[in-house]
Short mmCIF file of C-alpha atoms in Angstrom, two decimals:
data_model
loop_
_atom_site.label_atom_id
_atom_site.label_comp_id
_atom_site.label_asym_id
_atom_site.label_seq_id
_atom_site.Cartn_x
_atom_site.Cartn_y
_atom_site.Cartn_z
CA GLN A 1303 16.63 -7.74 16.14
CA ASP A 1304 17.33 -10.26 13.39
CA VAL A 1305 16.50 -7.86 10.57
CA GLN A 1306 19.32 -7.43 8.07
CA PRO A 1307 19.70 -4.62 5.52
CA ALA A 1308 18.64 -5.54 2.02
CA THR A 1309 21.48 -6.39 -0.33
CA VAL A 1310 22.28 -4.46 -3.49
CA GLU A 1311 21.15 -7.51 -5.47
CA GLN A 1312 17.73 -7.30 -3.80
CA ILE A 1313 17.39 -3.54 -4.40
CA LEU A 1314 18.26 -4.23 -8.05
CA TYR A 1315 15.01 -6.21 -8.38
CA ILE A 1316 13.35 -2.81 -8.89
CA HIS A 1317 15.95 -0.03 -9.06
CA SER A 1318 18.86 0.71 -11.38
CA LYS A 1319 22.47 0.22 -10.34
CA LYS A 1320 23.26 3.85 -11.16
CA TYR A 1321 20.50 5.17 -8.90
CA ILE A 1322 21.47 2.90 -6.02
CA GLU A 1323 25.08 4.05 -6.27
CA GLU A 1324 24.05 7.72 -6.36
CA VAL A 1325 22.07 7.38 -3.14
CA LYS A 1326 24.91 5.44 -1.50
CA VAL A 1327 27.51 8.06 -2.36
CA LYS A 1328 25.39 11.04 -1.31
CA SER A 1329 24.60 9.25 1.94
CA THR A 1330 28.27 9.43 2.97
CA ARG A 1331 28.17 13.23 2.98
CA VAL A 1332 27.51 15.21 6.15
CA GLU A 1333 24.81 17.19 4.33
CA GLY A 1334 23.17 14.09 2.85
CA GLY A 1335 21.59 14.60 -0.55
CA PHE A 1336 18.66 14.84 -2.93
CA ALA A 1337 17.28 11.64 -4.49
CA GLY A 1338 14.33 12.99 -6.45
CA PRO A 1339 11.19 15.17 -6.20
CA GLU A 1340 10.22 15.88 -2.56
CA THR A 1341 12.92 13.48 -1.34
CA THR A 1342 15.97 14.74 0.48
CA PHE A 1343 17.83 12.57 2.96
CA SER A 1344 20.43 13.01 5.66
CA GLN A 1345 23.82 11.41 6.16
CA PHE A 1346 23.46 7.62 6.43
CA GLY A 1347 20.10 7.81 4.64
CA TYR A 1348 21.11 4.94 2.38
CA ASP A 1349 21.76 2.70 5.40
CA ILE A 1350 18.32 3.45 6.84
CA ALA A 1351 16.61 2.92 3.47
CA ILE A 1352 18.14 -0.52 2.88
CA LEU A 1353 17.30 -1.46 6.46
CA ALA A 1354 13.67 -0.51 5.80
CA VAL A 1355 13.62 -2.80 2.77
CA GLY A 1356 15.27 -5.50 4.87
CA GLY A 1357 12.53 -5.16 7.46
CA MET A 1358 9.85 -5.83 4.87
CA LEU A 1359 11.78 -8.77 3.44
CA ARG A 1360 12.14 -10.23 6.93
CA ALA A 1361 8.39 -9.86 7.41
CA VAL A 1362 7.47 -11.80 4.26
CA ASP A 1363 10.14 -14.44 4.93
CA ALA A 1364 8.74 -14.96 8.43
CA ILE A 1365 5.33 -15.64 6.92
CA MET A 1366 6.73 -18.02 4.30
CA GLN A 1367 8.70 -19.88 6.97
CA GLU A 1368 5.54 -20.11 9.08
CA GLU A 1369 7.01 -18.20 12.01
CA VAL A 1370 3.96 -15.92 11.89
CA GLN A 1371 0.64 -15.94 10.06
CA CYS A 1372 0.71 -12.27 9.08
CA ALA A 1373 2.98 -9.28 9.63
CA TYR A 1374 3.26 -5.49 9.65
CA ALA A 1375 6.58 -3.87 8.73
CA LEU A 1376 6.64 -0.55 10.60
CA VAL A 1377 9.54 0.93 8.67
CA ARG A 1378 10.76 4.26 7.36
CA PRO A 1379 11.31 5.65 4.78
CA PRO A 1380 8.16 4.65 2.87
CA GLY A 1381 8.48 3.31 -0.65
CA HIS A 1382 5.49 3.24 -3.00
CA HIS A 1383 6.39 6.41 -4.96
CA ALA A 1384 9.99 5.37 -5.70
CA VAL A 1385 10.59 4.47 -9.36
CA LYS A 1386 13.45 2.68 -11.08
CA ASN A 1387 15.84 5.61 -11.48
CA HIS A 1388 14.90 8.10 -8.78
CA ALA A 1389 13.03 8.79 -5.56
CA MET A 1390 9.68 10.56 -5.20
CA GLY A 1391 7.42 11.73 -2.43
CA PHE A 1392 9.68 10.86 0.54
CA CYS A 1393 10.29 7.36 -0.88
CA ILE A 1394 13.84 6.20 -1.65
CA PHE A 1395 13.51 2.48 -2.41
CA ASN A 1396 10.21 0.76 -3.16
CA ASN A 1397 9.80 -1.56 -0.17
CA VAL A 1398 6.62 -3.28 -1.28
CA ALA A 1399 7.71 -3.78 -4.90
CA ILE A 1400 11.05 -5.27 -3.86
CA ALA A 1401 9.21 -7.59 -1.45
CA ALA A 1402 6.92 -8.76 -4.26
CA LYS A 1403 9.89 -9.56 -6.51
CA HIS A 1404 11.65 -11.27 -3.62
CA LEU A 1405 8.68 -13.55 -3.03
CA LEU A 1406 8.37 -14.49 -6.70
CA ILE A 1407 12.09 -15.20 -7.04
CA THR A 1408 12.72 -16.89 -3.68
CA TYR A 1409 9.59 -19.06 -3.44
CA PRO A 1410 8.69 -19.92 -7.06
CA GLU A 1411 6.94 -23.17 -6.18
CA LYS A 1412 4.54 -21.57 -3.71
CA ILE A 1413 4.27 -17.97 -4.87
CA LYS A 1414 3.28 -17.48 -8.49
CA LYS A 1415 0.86 -14.55 -8.16
CA ILE A 1416 0.93 -11.59 -5.77
CA ALA A 1417 -1.69 -8.95 -5.10
CA ILE A 1418 -0.75 -5.52 -3.76
CA VAL A 1419 -3.44 -3.34 -2.18
CA ASP A 1420 -2.40 0.28 -1.69
CA TYR A 1421 -4.80 2.39 0.39
CA ASP A 1422 -2.39 5.28 0.93
CA VAL A 1423 -4.18 8.46 -0.09
CA HIS A 1424 -1.54 9.15 -2.75
CA HIS A 1425 -1.26 7.03 -5.88
CA GLY A 1426 1.27 4.18 -5.72
CA ASN A 1427 2.92 5.28 -8.96
CA GLY A 1428 6.26 3.59 -8.30
CA THR A 1429 4.64 0.26 -7.59
CA GLN A 1430 2.47 0.64 -10.69
CA ASP A 1431 5.54 1.34 -12.86
CA SER A 1432 7.29 -1.73 -11.44
CA PHE A 1433 4.59 -4.18 -12.56
CA TYR A 1434 2.67 -2.43 -15.33
CA ASP A 1435 3.36 -5.21 -17.84
CA ASP A 1436 3.53 -8.09 -15.35
CA GLU A 1437 0.65 -10.58 -15.27
CA HIS A 1438 1.94 -12.09 -12.02
CA VAL A 1439 1.28 -9.00 -9.89
CA LEU A 1440 -2.07 -7.33 -9.32
CA LEU A 1441 -1.99 -3.74 -8.04
CA ILE A 1442 -5.11 -2.14 -6.59
CA SER A 1443 -4.58 1.50 -5.62
CA LEU A 1444 -7.25 3.50 -3.80
CA HIS A 1445 -6.23 7.15 -3.67
CA GLN A 1446 -7.51 10.70 -3.74
CA ASP A 1447 -8.04 11.73 -7.35
CA ARG A 1448 -5.19 13.94 -8.67
CA ASN A 1449 -3.55 14.55 -5.31
CA TYR A 1450 -0.01 13.19 -5.73
CA PRO A 1451 1.37 12.62 -8.25
CA LEU A 1452 -0.90 14.83 -10.30
CA ASP A 1453 -0.39 12.94 -13.55
CA SER A 1454 -0.96 9.33 -12.53
CA GLY A 1455 -3.50 6.99 -11.02
CA PHE A 1456 -6.30 7.42 -13.55
CA ILE A 1457 -8.85 4.65 -14.05
CA GLU A 1458 -7.75 4.22 -17.67
CA GLU A 1459 -4.31 3.06 -16.49
CA VAL A 1460 -4.91 -0.69 -16.45
CA GLY A 1461 -1.56 -2.17 -17.48
CA ILE A 1462 -0.05 -3.13 -20.83
CA ASP A 1463 0.85 -6.27 -22.77
CA LYS A 1464 0.56 -9.36 -20.56
CA GLY A 1465 -0.13 -7.11 -17.59
CA LYS A 1466 -3.23 -5.54 -19.10
CA GLY A 1467 -5.98 -5.65 -16.49
CA THR A 1468 -3.67 -6.22 -13.52
CA THR A 1469 -3.49 -2.54 -12.59
CA VAL A 1470 -6.69 -1.35 -10.92
CA ASN A 1471 -6.77 2.34 -10.07
CA VAL A 1472 -9.56 3.68 -7.90
CA PRO A 1473 -9.24 7.49 -7.84
CA LEU A 1474 -11.72 8.73 -5.25
CA PRO A 1475 -13.16 12.26 -5.03
CA PRO A 1476 -11.86 14.58 -2.30
CA GLY A 1477 -14.10 14.41 0.74
CA SER A 1478 -14.60 10.66 0.54
CA GLY A 1479 -15.26 8.96 3.85
CA ARG A 1480 -16.54 5.76 5.39
CA GLY A 1481 -19.31 5.04 2.90
CA CYS A 1482 -17.18 5.58 -0.20
CA TYR A 1483 -14.24 3.48 0.99
CA LYS A 1484 -16.52 0.65 2.15
CA TYR A 1485 -18.26 0.69 -1.23
CA ALA A 1486 -14.90 0.68 -3.06
CA PHE A 1487 -13.68 -2.26 -0.99
CA ASP A 1488 -16.87 -4.26 -1.45
CA GLU A 1489 -17.25 -3.53 -5.16
CA VAL A 1490 -13.64 -3.33 -6.38
CA VAL A 1491 -10.96 -4.48 -3.94
CA VAL A 1492 -12.49 -7.73 -2.72
CA PRO A 1493 -13.87 -8.87 -6.13
CA SER A 1494 -10.52 -8.05 -7.79
CA LEU A 1495 -8.61 -10.07 -5.20
CA GLN A 1496 -10.99 -12.99 -5.45
CA ARG A 1497 -10.80 -13.06 -9.25
CA PHE A 1498 -6.99 -12.80 -9.32
CA ASP A 1499 -6.65 -15.56 -6.71
CA PRO A 1500 -3.24 -14.51 -5.32
CA ASP A 1501 -0.76 -16.66 -3.41
CA PHE A 1502 0.25 -13.72 -1.20
CA ILE A 1503 -1.26 -10.31 -0.42
CA LEU A 1504 0.91 -7.27 0.25
CA VAL A 1505 -0.55 -4.04 1.59
CA SER A 1506 0.87 -0.54 1.23
CA SER A 1507 -0.52 0.85 4.45
CA GLY A 1508 -0.72 4.63 4.45
CA PHE A 1509 -2.83 6.46 7.03
CA ASP A 1510 -2.97 9.78 5.17
CA ALA A 1511 -6.60 9.35 4.10
CA SER A 1512 -7.61 10.05 7.69
CA TYR A 1513 -9.75 13.06 8.51
CA ALA A 1514 -6.85 14.67 10.40
CA ASP A 1515 -4.17 14.40 7.72
CA PRO A 1516 -2.69 17.69 6.43
CA LEU A 1517 -1.74 16.25 3.02
CA SER A 1518 -5.16 15.06 1.89
CA ALA A 1519 -8.86 15.90 1.91
CA MET A 1520 -10.41 12.59 2.98
CA MET A 1521 -12.42 11.62 6.06
CA LEU A 1522 -11.40 8.16 7.28
CA SER A 1523 -11.32 7.11 10.92
CA SER A 1524 -9.44 4.36 12.71
CA ASP A 1525 -12.56 2.19 12.38
CA ASP A 1526 -12.35 2.46 8.59
CA TYR A 1527 -8.78 1.18 8.58
CA ARG A 1528 -9.92 -1.63 10.84
CA TYR A 1529 -12.65 -2.54 8.35
CA MET A 1530 -10.29 -2.55 5.37
CA SER A 1531 -7.82 -4.74 7.24
CA LYS A 1532 -10.58 -7.13 8.24
CA ARG A 1533 -11.77 -7.54 4.66
CA MET A 1534 -8.26 -8.22 3.36
CA LEU A 1535 -7.58 -10.73 6.12
CA GLU A 1536 -10.76 -12.55 5.13
CA VAL A 1537 -9.65 -12.78 1.50
CA ALA A 1538 -6.15 -13.87 2.53
CA GLY A 1539 -7.65 -16.66 4.60
CA GLU A 1540 -9.85 -17.73 1.72
CA LYS A 1541 -7.34 -17.46 -1.13
CA CYS A 1542 -3.75 -17.72 0.09
CA GLU A 1543 -3.60 -19.61 3.38
CA GLY A 1544 -3.70 -16.34 5.32
CA ARG A 1545 -0.46 -15.00 3.86
CA ILE A 1546 -0.62 -11.20 4.11
CA ALA A 1547 1.98 -8.57 4.99
CA PHE A 1548 1.52 -4.84 5.49
CA VAL A 1549 4.25 -2.24 5.02
CA HIS A 1550 4.01 1.28 6.39
CA GLU A 1551 3.64 4.10 3.86
CA GLY A 1552 2.35 7.65 4.47
CA GLY A 1553 0.44 9.39 7.24
CA TYR A 1554 1.25 12.86 8.51
CA SER A 1555 -0.97 13.55 11.51
CA GLU A 1556 1.26 12.83 14.50
CA ILE A 1557 -1.86 12.89 16.67
CA TYR A 1558 -4.11 10.54 14.70
CA VAL A 1559 -1.84 8.11 12.83
CA PRO A 1560 -1.15 6.09 16.01
CA PHE A 1561 -4.85 5.30 16.45
CA CYS A 1562 -5.22 4.24 12.81
CA GLY A 1563 -2.13 2.06 13.09
CA ALA A 1564 -3.33 0.54 16.35
CA ALA A 1565 -6.64 -0.42 14.72
CA VAL A 1566 -4.81 -2.33 11.97
CA PHE A 1567 -2.45 -4.01 14.45
CA GLU A 1568 -5.40 -5.05 16.61
CA GLU A 1569 -7.16 -6.59 13.63
CA LEU A 1570 -4.03 -8.52 12.67
CA LEU A 1571 -3.72 -9.75 16.27
CA GLY A 1572 -7.40 -10.64 16.54
CA LEU A 1573 -7.98 -8.28 19.47
CA LYS A 1574 -11.53 -7.21 20.29
CA GLY A 1575 -13.45 -5.07 22.77
CA ASN A 1576 -11.63 -4.02 25.91
CA ASP A 1577 -8.35 -5.38 24.55
CA CYS A 1578 -8.32 -2.57 21.98
CA ILE A 1579 -7.03 0.97 22.42
CA GLU A 1580 -9.81 3.55 22.65
CA ASP A 1581 -9.77 6.17 19.90
CA PRO A 1582 -10.79 9.42 21.65
CA PHE A 1583 -11.46 11.14 18.31
CA LEU A 1584 -13.67 8.43 16.83
CA ASN A 1585 -17.06 9.85 17.72
CA GLU A 1586 -16.10 13.22 16.27
CA VAL A 1587 -15.15 11.97 12.83
CA LYS A 1588 -17.91 9.34 12.62
CA ASP A 1589 -20.51 12.08 13.08
CA TRP A 1590 -19.18 14.35 10.35
CA GLY A 1591 -21.62 15.10 7.56
CA GLY A 1592 -20.95 13.42 4.23
CA GLN A 1593 -19.60 10.18 5.66
CA GLU A 1594 -22.20 8.12 3.84
CA LEU A 1595 -21.72 7.17 0.18
CA GLN A 1596 -22.51 10.13 -2.10
CA ASN A 1597 -23.80 9.80 -5.66
CA HIS A 1598 -20.67 11.25 -7.29
CA GLN A 1599 -18.50 8.88 -5.24
CA LYS A 1600 -20.59 5.90 -6.26
CA GLU A 1601 -20.28 6.92 -9.91
CA ALA A 1602 -16.48 7.08 -9.61
CA VAL A 1603 -16.29 3.56 -8.17
CA ASP A 1604 -18.84 2.17 -10.62
CA LYS A 1605 -16.64 3.34 -13.52
CA VAL A 1606 -13.81 1.17 -12.18
CA VAL A 1607 -16.16 -1.79 -11.87
CA GLU A 1608 -17.25 -1.30 -15.47
CA ILE A 1609 -13.75 -0.87 -16.92
CA HIS A 1610 -12.49 -4.03 -15.23
CA GLY A 1611 -15.62 -6.10 -15.78
CA LEU A 1612 -16.01 -6.85 -12.09
CA PRO A 1613 -19.12 -8.58 -10.75
CA THR A 1614 -21.15 -6.32 -8.48
CA VAL A 1615 -21.88 -7.47 -4.97
CA LYS A 1616 -25.59 -7.67 -5.65
CA ASN A 1617 -25.02 -9.80 -8.76
CA SER A 1618 -22.14 -12.00 -7.57
#
């Protein structure tokens, strides 16, 4: 109830003044407007979008002010596809990127380096563009190879200038499930976070890599999202005094997203056993063939390890 809409000055951390004004003007129309590829919005869409950003900013401020240890911003619209001058993929303003800039600007004594982990099934292209030459922000994006956008998220995209090496793309083959994601987390995500040694971890939390999602071809269950959350919480506790905030991104199965979200919330709250919501679909997806790590999946992850010079778990 104390969430305030983000200010224009805060949106300007990532987006251009012209683009912000275009969305604002179109938002006054009864018919709404078009902000970019796959992104139309209704009347008052601007007001909802800046409130979503404000929700994420309130979440990170609450952590910095020690009101909470961790947080999840359950906001809409999502943000990780939005770029400087236009929207993309249902995203109007880039919630997670604005939050990262806000932390660096507002808390310069405590927050000097931020890591963003994006496990949405689609590449976080807008977030990548925002920090591609920035050595202060590490982006790790796990996504289905060449899903959306088609022309971004390749392993060779590692950043430029001072930011070279701080973009870590992990494009995973369609059909990847529990074994592949666990291997990617153990071999890429956790070692990258530990090496970067961030002061705050932000998570773009999309549930569209689930087995039930209509916009992907992956096989994750609620248990897999629980595992990924657990691993990131462990690193946050080790590296940045537990400071970690999640922001909601994609997920298009109205039946299964709630169970994936609940698993993450329960991990953040430290709930176990009978205190957790039962996932009635869990046994079905866990028993699907191909859930274990496949050779071609291992090869894809190992290429990322090699490109970024990461220590393997067995050798670390």
